Short mmCIF file of C-alpha atoms and ligand atoms in Angstrom, two decimals:
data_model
loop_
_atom_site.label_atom_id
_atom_site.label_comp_id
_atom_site.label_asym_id
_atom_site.label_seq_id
_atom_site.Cartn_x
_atom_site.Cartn_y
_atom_site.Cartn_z
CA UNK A 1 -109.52 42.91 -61.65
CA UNK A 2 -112.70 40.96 -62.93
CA UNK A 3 -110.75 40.11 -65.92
CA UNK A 4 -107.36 38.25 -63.65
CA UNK A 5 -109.93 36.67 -61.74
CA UNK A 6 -111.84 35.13 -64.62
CA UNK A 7 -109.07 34.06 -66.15
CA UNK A 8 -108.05 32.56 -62.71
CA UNK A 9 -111.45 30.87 -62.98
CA UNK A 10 -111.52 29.79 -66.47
CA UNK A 11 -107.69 28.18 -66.14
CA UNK A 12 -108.01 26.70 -62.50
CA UNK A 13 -108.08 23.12 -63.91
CA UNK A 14 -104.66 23.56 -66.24
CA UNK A 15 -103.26 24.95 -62.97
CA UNK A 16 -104.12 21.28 -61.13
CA UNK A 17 -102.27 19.32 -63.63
CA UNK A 18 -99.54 22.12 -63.58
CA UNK A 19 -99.21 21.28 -59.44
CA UNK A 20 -99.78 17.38 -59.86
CA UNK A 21 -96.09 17.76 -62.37
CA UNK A 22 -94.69 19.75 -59.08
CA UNK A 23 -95.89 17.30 -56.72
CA UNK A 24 -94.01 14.80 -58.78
CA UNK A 25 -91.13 15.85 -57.98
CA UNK A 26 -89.85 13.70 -54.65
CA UNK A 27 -87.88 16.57 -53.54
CA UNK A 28 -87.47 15.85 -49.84
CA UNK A 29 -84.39 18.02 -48.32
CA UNK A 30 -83.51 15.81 -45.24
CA UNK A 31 -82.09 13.38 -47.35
CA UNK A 32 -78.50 13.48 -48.88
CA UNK A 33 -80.02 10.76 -51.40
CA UNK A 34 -82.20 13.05 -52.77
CA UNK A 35 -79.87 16.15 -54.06
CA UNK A 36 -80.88 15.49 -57.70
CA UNK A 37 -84.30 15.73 -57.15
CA UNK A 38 -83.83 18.73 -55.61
CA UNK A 39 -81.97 20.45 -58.38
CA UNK A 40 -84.89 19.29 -61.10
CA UNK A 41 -87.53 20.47 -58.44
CA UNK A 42 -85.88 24.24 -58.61
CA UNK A 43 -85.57 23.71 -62.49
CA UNK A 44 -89.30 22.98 -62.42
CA UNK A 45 -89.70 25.91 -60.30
CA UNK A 46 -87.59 28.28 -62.73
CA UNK A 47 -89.84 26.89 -65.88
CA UNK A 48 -92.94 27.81 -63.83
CA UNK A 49 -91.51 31.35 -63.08
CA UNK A 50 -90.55 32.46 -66.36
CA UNK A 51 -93.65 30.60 -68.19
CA UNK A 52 -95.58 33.10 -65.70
CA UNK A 53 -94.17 35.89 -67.21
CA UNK A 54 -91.11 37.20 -64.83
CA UNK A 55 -88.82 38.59 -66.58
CA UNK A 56 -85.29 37.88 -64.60
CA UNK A 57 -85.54 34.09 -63.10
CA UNK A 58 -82.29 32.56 -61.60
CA UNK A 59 -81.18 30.01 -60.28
CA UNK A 60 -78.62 30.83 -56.62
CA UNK A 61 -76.04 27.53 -55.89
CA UNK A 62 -76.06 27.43 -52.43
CA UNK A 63 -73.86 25.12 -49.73
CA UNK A 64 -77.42 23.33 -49.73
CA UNK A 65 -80.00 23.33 -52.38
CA UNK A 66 -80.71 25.84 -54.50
CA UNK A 67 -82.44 29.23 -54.07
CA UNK A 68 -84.58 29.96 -56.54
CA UNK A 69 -84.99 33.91 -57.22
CA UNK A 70 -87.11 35.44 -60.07
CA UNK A 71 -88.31 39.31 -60.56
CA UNK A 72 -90.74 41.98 -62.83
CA UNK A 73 -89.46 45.50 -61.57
CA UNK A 74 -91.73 46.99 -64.27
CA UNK A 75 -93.63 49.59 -61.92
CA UNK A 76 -91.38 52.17 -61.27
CA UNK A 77 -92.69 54.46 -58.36
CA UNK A 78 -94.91 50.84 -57.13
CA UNK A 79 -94.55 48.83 -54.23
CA UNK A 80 -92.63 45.84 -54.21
CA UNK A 81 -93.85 42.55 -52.78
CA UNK A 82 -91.74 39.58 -52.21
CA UNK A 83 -93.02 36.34 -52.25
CA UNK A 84 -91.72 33.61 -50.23
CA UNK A 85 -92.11 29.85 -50.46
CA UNK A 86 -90.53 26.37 -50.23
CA UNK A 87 -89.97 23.78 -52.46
CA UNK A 88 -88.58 21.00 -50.21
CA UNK A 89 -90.97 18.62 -48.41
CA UNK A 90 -91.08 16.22 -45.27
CA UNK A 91 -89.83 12.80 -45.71
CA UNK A 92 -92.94 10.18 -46.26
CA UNK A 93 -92.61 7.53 -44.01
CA UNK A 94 -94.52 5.91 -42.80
CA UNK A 95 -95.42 4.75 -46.84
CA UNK A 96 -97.96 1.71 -45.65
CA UNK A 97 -100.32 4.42 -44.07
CA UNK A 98 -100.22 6.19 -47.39
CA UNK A 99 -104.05 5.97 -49.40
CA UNK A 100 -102.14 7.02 -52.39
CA UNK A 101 -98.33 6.96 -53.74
CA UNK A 102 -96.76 10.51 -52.01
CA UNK A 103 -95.55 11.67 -55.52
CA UNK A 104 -98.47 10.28 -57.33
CA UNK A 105 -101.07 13.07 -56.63
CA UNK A 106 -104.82 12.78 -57.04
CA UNK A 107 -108.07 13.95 -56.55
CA UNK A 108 -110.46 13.26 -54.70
CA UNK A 109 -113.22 14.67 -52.50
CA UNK A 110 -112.61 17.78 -53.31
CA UNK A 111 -108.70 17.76 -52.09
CA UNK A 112 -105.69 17.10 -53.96
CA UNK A 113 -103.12 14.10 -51.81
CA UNK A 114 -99.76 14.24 -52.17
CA UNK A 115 -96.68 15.19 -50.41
CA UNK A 116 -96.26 19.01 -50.52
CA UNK A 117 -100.24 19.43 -51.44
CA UNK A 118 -100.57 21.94 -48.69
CA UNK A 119 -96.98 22.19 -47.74
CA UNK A 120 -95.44 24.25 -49.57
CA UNK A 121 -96.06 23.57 -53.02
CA UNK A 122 -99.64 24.05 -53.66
CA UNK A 123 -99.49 27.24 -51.33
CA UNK A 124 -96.78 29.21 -53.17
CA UNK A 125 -98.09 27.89 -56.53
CA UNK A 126 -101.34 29.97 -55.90
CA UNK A 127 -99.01 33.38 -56.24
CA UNK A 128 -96.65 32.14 -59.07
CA UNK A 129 -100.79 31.32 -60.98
CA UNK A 130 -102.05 34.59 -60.04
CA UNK A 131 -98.58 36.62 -61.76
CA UNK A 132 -99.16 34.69 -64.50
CA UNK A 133 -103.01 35.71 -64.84
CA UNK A 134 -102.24 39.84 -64.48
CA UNK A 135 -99.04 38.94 -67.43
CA UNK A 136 -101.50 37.12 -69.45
CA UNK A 137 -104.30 39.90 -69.50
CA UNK A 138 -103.33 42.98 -68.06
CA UNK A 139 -99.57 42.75 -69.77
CA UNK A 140 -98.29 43.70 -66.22
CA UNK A 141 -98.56 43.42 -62.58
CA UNK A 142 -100.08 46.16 -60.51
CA UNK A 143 -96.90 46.37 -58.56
CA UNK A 144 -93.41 45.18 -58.72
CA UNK A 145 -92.81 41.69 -57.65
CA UNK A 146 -89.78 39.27 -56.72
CA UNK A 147 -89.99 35.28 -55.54
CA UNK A 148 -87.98 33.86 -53.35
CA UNK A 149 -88.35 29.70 -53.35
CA UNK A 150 -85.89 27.88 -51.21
CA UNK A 151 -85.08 23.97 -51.02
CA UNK A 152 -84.42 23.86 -47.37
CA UNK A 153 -87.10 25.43 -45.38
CA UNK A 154 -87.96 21.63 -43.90
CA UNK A 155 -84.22 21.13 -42.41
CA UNK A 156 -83.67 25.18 -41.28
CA UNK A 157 -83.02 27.78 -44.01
CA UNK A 158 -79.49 27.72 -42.77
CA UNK A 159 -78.21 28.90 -46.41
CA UNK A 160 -81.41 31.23 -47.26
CA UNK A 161 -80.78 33.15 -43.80
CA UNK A 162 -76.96 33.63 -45.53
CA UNK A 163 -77.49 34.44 -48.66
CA UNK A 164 -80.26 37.04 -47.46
CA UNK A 165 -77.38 38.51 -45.19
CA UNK A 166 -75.40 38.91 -48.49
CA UNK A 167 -78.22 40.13 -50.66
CA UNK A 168 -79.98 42.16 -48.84
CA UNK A 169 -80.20 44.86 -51.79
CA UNK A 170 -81.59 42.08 -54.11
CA UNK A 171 -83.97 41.12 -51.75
CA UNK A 172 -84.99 44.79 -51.10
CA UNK A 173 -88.98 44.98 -50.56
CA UNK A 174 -92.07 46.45 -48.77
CA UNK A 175 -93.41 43.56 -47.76
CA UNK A 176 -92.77 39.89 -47.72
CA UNK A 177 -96.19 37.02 -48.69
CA UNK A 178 -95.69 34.09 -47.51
CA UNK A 179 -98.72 31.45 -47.69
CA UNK A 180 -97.20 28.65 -45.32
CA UNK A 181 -99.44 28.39 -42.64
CA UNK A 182 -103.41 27.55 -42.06
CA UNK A 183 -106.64 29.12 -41.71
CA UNK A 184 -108.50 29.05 -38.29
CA UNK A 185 -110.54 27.05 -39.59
CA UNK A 186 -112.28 25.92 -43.47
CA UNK A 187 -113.38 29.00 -44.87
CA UNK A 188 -112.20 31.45 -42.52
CA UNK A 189 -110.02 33.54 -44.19
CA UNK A 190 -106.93 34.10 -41.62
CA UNK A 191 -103.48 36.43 -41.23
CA UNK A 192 -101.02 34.80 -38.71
CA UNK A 193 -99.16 37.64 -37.31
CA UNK A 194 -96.29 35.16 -35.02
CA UNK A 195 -95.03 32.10 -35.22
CA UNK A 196 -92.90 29.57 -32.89
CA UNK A 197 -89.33 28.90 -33.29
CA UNK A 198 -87.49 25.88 -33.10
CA UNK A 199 -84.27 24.41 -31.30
CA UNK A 200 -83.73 20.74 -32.81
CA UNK A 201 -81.61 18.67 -31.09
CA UNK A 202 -80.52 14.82 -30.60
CA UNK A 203 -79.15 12.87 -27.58
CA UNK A 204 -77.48 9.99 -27.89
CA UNK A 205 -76.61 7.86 -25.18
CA UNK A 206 -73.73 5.11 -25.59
CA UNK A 207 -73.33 2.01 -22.65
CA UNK A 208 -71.10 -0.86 -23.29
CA UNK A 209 -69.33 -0.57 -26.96
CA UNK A 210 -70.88 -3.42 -28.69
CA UNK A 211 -74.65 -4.86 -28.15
CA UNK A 212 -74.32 -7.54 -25.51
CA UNK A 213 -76.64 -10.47 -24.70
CA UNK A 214 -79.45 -8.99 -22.15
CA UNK A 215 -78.82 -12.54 -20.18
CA UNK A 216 -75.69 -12.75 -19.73
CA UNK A 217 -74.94 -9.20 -18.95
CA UNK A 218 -78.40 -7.77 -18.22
CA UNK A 219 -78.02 -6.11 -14.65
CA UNK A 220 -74.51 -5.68 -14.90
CA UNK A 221 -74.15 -2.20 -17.11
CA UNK A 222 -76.20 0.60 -17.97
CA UNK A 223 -78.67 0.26 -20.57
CA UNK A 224 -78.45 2.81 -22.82
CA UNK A 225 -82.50 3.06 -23.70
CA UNK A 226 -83.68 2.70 -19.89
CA UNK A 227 -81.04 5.83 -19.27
CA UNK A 228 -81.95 7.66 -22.06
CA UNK A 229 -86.28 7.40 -20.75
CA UNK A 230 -85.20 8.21 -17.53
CA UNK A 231 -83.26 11.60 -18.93
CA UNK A 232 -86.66 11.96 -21.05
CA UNK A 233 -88.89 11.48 -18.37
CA UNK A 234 -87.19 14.41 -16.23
CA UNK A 235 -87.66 17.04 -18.83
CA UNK A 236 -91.03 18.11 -17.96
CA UNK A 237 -92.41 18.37 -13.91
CA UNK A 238 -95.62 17.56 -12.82
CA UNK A 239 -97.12 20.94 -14.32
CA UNK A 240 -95.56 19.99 -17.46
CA UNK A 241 -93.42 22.54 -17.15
CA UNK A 242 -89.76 22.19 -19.20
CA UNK A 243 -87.05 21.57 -16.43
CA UNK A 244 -84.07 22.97 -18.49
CA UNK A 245 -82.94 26.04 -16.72
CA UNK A 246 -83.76 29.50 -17.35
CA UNK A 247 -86.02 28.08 -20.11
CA UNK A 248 -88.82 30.22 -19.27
CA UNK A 249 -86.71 33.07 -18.58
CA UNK A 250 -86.92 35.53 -21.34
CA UNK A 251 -90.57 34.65 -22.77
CA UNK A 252 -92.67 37.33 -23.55
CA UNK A 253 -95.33 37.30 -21.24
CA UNK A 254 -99.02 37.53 -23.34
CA UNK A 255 -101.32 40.93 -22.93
CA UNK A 256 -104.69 40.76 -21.54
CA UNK A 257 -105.47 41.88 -24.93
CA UNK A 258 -104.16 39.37 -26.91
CA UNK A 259 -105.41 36.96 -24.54
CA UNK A 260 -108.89 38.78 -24.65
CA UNK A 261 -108.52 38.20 -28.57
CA UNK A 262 -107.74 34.42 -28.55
CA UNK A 263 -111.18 33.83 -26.01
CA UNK A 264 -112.70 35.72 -28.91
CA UNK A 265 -111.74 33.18 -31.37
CA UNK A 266 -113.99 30.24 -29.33
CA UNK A 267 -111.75 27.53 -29.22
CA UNK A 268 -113.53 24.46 -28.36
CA UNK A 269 -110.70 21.73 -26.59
CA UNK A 270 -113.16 18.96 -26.47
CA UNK A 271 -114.14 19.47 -30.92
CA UNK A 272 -109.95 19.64 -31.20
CA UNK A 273 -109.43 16.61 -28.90
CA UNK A 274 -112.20 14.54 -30.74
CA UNK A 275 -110.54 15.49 -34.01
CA UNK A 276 -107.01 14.62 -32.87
CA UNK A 277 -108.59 11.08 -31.72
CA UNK A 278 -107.42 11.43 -27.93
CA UNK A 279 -109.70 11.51 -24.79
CA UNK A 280 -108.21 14.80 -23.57
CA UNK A 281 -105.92 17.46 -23.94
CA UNK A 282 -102.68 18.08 -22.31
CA UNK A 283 -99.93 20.04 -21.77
CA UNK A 284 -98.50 23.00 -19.43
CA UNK A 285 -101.03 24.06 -16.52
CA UNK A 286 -102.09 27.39 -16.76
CA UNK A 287 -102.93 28.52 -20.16
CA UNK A 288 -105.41 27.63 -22.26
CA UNK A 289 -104.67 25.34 -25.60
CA UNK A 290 -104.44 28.48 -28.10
CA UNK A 291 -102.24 30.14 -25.57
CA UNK A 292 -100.02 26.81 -25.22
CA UNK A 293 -99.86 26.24 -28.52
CA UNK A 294 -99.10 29.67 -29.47
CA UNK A 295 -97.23 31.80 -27.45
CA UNK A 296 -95.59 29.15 -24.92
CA UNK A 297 -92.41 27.56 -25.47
CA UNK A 298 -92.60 23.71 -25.52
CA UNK A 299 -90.44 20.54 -25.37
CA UNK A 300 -91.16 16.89 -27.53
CA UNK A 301 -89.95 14.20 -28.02
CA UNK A 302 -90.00 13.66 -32.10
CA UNK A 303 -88.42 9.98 -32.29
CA UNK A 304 -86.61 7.72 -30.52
CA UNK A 305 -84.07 4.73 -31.54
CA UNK A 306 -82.54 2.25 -30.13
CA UNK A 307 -81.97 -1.47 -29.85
CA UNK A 308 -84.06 -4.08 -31.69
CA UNK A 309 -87.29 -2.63 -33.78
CA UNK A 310 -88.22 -5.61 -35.95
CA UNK A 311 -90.62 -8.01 -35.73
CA UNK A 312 -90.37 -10.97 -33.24
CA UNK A 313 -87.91 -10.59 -30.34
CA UNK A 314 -84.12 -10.29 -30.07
CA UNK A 315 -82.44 -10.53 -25.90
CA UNK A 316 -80.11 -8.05 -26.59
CA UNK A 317 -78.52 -4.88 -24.51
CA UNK A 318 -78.02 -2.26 -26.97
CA UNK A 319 -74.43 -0.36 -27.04
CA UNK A 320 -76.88 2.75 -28.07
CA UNK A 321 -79.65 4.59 -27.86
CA UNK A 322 -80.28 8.14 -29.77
CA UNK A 323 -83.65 10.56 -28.82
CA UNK A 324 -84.89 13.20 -31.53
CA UNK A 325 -86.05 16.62 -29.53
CA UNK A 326 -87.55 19.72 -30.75
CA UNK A 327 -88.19 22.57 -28.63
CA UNK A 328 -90.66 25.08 -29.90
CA UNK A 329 -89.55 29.16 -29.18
CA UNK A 330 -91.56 31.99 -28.63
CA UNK A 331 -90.26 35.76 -28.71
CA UNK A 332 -87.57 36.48 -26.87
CA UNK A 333 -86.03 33.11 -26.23
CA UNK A 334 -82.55 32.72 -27.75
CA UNK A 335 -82.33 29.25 -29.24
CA UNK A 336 -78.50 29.83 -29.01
CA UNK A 337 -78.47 29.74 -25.46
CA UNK A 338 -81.14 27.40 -24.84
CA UNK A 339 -79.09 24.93 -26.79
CA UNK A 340 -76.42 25.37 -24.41
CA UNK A 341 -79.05 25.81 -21.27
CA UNK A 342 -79.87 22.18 -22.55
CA UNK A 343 -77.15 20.34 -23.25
CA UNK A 344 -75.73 21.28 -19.63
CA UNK A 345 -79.08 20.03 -18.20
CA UNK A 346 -78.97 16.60 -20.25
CA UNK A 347 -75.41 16.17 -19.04
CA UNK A 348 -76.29 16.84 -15.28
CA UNK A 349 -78.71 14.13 -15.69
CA UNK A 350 -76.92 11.55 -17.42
CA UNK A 351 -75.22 8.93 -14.66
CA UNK A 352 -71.36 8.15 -15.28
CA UNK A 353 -72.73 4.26 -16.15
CA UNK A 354 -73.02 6.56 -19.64
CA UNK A 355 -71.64 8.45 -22.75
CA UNK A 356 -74.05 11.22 -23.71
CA UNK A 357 -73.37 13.48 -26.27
CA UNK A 358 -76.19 16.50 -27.41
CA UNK A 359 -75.72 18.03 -30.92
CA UNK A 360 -77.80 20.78 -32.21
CA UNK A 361 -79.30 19.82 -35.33
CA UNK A 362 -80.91 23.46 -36.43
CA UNK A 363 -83.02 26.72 -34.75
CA UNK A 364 -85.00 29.77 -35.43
CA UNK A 365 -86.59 32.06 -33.18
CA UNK A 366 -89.69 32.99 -32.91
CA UNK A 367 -91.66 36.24 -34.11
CA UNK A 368 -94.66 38.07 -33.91
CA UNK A 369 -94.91 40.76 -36.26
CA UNK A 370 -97.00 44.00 -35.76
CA UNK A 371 -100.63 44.05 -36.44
CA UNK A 372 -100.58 47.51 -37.68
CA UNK A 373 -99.36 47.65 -41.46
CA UNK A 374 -100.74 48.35 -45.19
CA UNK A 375 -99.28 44.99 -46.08
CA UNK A 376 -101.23 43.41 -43.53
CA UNK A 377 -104.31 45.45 -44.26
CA UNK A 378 -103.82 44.63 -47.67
CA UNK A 379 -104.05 41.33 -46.84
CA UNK A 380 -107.16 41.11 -44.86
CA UNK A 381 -109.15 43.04 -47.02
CA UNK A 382 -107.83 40.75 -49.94
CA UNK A 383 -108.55 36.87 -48.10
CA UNK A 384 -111.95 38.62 -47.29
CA UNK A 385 -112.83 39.53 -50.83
CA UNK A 386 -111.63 35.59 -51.88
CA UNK A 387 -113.17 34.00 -49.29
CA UNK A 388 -116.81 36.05 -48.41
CA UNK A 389 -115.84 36.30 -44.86
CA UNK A 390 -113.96 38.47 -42.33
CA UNK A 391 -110.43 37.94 -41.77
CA UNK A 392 -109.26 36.76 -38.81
CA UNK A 393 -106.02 37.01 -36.77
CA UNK A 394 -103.87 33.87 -35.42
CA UNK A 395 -100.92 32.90 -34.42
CA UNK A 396 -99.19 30.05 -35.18
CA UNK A 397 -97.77 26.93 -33.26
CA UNK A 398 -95.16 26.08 -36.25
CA UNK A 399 -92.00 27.53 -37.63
CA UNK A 400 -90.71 29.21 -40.89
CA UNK A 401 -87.03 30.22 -39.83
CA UNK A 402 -86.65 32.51 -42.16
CA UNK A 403 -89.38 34.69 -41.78
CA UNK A 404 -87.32 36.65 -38.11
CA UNK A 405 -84.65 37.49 -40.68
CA UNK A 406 -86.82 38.95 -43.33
CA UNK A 407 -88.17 41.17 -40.82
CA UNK A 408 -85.01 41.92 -39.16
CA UNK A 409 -82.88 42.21 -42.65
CA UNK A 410 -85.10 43.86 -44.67
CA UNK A 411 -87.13 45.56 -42.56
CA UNK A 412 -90.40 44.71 -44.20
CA UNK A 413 -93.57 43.52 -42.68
CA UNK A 414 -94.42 39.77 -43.59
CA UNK A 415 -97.95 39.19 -44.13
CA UNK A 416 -98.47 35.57 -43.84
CA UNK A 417 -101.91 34.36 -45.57
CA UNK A 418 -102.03 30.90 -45.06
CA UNK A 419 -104.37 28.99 -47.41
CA UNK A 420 -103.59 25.34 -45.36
CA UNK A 421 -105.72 23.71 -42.89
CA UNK A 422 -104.85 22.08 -39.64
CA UNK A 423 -106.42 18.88 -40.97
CA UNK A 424 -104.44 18.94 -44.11
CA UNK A 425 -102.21 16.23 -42.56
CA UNK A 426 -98.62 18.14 -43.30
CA UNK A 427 -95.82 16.29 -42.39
CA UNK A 428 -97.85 13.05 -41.65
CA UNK A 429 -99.36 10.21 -44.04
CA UNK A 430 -101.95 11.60 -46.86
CA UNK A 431 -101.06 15.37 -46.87
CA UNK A 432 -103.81 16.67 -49.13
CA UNK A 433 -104.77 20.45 -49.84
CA UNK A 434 -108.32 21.86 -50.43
CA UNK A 435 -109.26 22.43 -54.00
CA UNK A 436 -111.59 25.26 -52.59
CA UNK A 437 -108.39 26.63 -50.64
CA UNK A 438 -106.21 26.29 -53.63
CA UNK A 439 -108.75 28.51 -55.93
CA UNK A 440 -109.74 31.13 -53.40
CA UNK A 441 -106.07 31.45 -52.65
CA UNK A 442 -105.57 32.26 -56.45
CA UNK A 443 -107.89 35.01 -55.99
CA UNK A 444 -106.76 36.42 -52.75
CA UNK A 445 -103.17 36.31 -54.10
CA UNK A 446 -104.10 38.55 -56.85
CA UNK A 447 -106.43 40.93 -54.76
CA UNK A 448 -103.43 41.31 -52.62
CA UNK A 449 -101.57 42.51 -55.58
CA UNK A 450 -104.38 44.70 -56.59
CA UNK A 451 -104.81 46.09 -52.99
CA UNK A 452 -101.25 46.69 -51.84
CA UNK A 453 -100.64 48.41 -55.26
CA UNK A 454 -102.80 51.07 -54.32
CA UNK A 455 -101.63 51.44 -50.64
N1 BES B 501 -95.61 25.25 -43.16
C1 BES B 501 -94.87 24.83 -42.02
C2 BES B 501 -95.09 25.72 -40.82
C3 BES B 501 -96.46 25.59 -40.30
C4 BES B 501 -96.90 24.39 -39.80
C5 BES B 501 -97.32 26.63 -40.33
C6 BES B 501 -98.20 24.25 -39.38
C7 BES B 501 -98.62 26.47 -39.92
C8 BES B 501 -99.07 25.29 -39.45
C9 BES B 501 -93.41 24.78 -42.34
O1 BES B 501 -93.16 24.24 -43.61
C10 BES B 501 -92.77 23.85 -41.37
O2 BES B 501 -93.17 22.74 -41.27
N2 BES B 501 -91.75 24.30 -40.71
C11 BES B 501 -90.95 23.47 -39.90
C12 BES B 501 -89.68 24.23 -39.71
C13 BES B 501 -88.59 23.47 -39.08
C14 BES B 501 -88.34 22.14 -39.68
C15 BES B 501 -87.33 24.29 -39.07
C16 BES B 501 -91.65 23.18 -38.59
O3 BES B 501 -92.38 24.02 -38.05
O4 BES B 501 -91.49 22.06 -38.09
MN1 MN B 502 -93.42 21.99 -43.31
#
């Protein structure tokens, strides 16, 4: 192993300008503008895959963008590990808060800024690196190995979740890495074993057909953004409880050991709320902030339009109004259901002075996987050896949709060994990845290899 992790040493600053060319790449999946960019970002991808050394690397049209698959079955009688990641990124607005262009990456204190830094790019590039170092001087990989990279993991995996259904044999493995998620905190080295799902919807509310002046008809009809608060403002009670029926109905309730586990972990709200710049926490009474943020299902509010935005002023009653809403899952809610749970409610609180219309944009359920596995083992004893420290054990307040159907379809345990941080900034202005994150994860990636092999 010394000899995969020097060269992981020796080559760490080729592998930089290797991710800056990735980061390039605008490849953003929630917009139709973008489709060529996604197709060069999965070339780049491909180039990376079979420059690494594995030896069957295709590319999989989907309805969407493409899936990018790539093997080495050269260990006969070996486990086989495959690695998940995603090539598609958040959009970037808003671009004035940027410090830096969002496809021009640099470098600087000790992080590397651009979009897809930490999510996902420079995470799954750690694993594709650490291949290449066993190929380049071993001549081979301790283990057999696939790599799954999809374009779409930011608007669903709608078309991976399909094509796994249809490949199930191609995807055939004994355990799925995935680094998409962060460590507890810097330099705690960190397995999340469960993760929320998601049910993302919009509302839009129509009044009159056309904008009218708020003068002359102001107080006469129903103004589509006053309605639309109002339906907002009912969704949560005084406990901050959701109000949508049977929402709570089928969550897994947490164990006094998991709950003894999370105390364990010494989460401090007032450190979090001083580093989220707000005077104090909030949310649903009764569980603690890890236990909210993990393992209770929650409702927000992601963006709302309506009327006139610009600067200055405008008197004007607009015909429409439209609300973004994502509601995060835990195990066993059925975002199928829900979606239907919630539309009924929206309707049953919209007046008749309104249109409203609900339309499910995408979901995944939640999981939690089981603690107890050689994968996960693996794991732990590999992020330890990286990082110098005991591995912890999370879970997770975001998504990956795919990662309920890996387990489910192929009926391997996902270790998920997230190298981000929760200050990395995804999805917001000035996403930026640890340099220190990005070269212990290179070394974890490959003890993993090392470790599983021999399990
Ligand atoms: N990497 C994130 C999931 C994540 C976020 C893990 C924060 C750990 C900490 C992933 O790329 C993501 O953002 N997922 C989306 C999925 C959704 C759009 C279907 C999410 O959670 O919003
Ligand atoms: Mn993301």
């Amino acid at each position: 192993m010394e000899v995969v992790i020097n060269h992981l040493k020796n080559n760490f600053n080729n592998y930089l300008e290797e991710l800056k060319d990735y980061l390039r790449i605008p490849s953003i999946s929630t917009l139709e503008s973008h489709k060529d960019e996604m197709i060069r970002c999965a070339g780049f991808a491909v180039q990376k895959l079979k420059d690494a050394g594995m030896t069957r690397v295709e590319i999989f049209p989907t309805a969407g963008n493409p899936l990018v698959y790539a093997e080495w079955l050269g260990k006969a009688g070996k486990p086989t590990v495959l690695i998940y990641g995603h090539y598609d990124v958040q959009p970037v607005d808003p671009l004035e808060l940027w410090k830096d262009q969002p496809f021009e990456p640099v470098i600087r204190d000790g992080k590397i800024w651009a979009r897809g830094a930490n999510d996902n790019k420079g995470q799954h590039f750690v694993h594709i690196k650490s291949v290449e170092a066993f190929f380049k001087t071993l001549g081979e990989l301790p283990l057999n190995v696939k790599f799954i990279l999809e374009g779409e993991e930011e608007i669903g995996s709608d078309n991976l979740v399909l094509f796994l259904k249809e490949n199930q044999d191609l995807l055939k493995c004994d355990a799925v890495l995935i680094s998409d998620t962060s460590m507890y905190a810097k330099g705690v080295p960190t397995i999340t074993y469960g993760l929320r799902g998601l049910l993302y919807v919009e509302v839009e509310v129509t009044g009159p057909d056309r904008d009218l002046h708020s003068g002359s008809f102001g107080g006469a009809v129903a103004n589509p953004i006053n309605e639309l608060a109002k339906i907002i403002s009912k969704l949560h009670d005084k406990n901050g409880k959701v109000t949508v029926p049977n929402f709570y109905k089928n969550v897994l309730k947490l164990t006094k050991k998991e709950k003894d586990n999370f105390n364990l972990l010494k989460f401090s709200d007032k450190q979090y709320a001083k580093e989220l710049g707000v005077k104090e926490l909030h949310g649903e009474k009764g569980f603690t902030t890890l236990e909210r943020l993990w393992t209770r299902p929650t409702l927000d509010c992601n963006g709302i339009i309506g009327g006139f935005t610009e600067k200055g002023a405008k008197t004007v009653l607009p015909s429409k109004a439209l609300a973004k809403i994502s509601m995060r899952l835990v195990p066993n809610q059925d975002p199928v259901k829900l979606a239907k749970e919630f539309t009924k409610h929206i309707y049953s609180l919209s007046p008749k002075s309104i249109k409203t219309e609900v339309r499910t944009l995408h979901y995944g359920y939640g999981v939690v996987v089981p603690l107890e596995s050689k994968a996960i083992n693996a794991a732990a004893k590999a992020a330890s050896k990286a990082f110098g420290k005991k591995t912890i054990f999370t879970r997770e307040g975001g998504s990956i949709p795919v990662v309920v159907d890996f387990v489910k379809q192929l009926k391997a345990p996902a270790v998920l060994m997230g190298l981000g941080l929760d200050s990395d900034d995804i999805h917001s202005p000035n996403e930026h990845f640890l340099l220190e994150n990005f070269e212990k994860g290179l070394y974890a990636s490959a003890y993993f290899l090392d470790e599983f092999s021999k399990m």
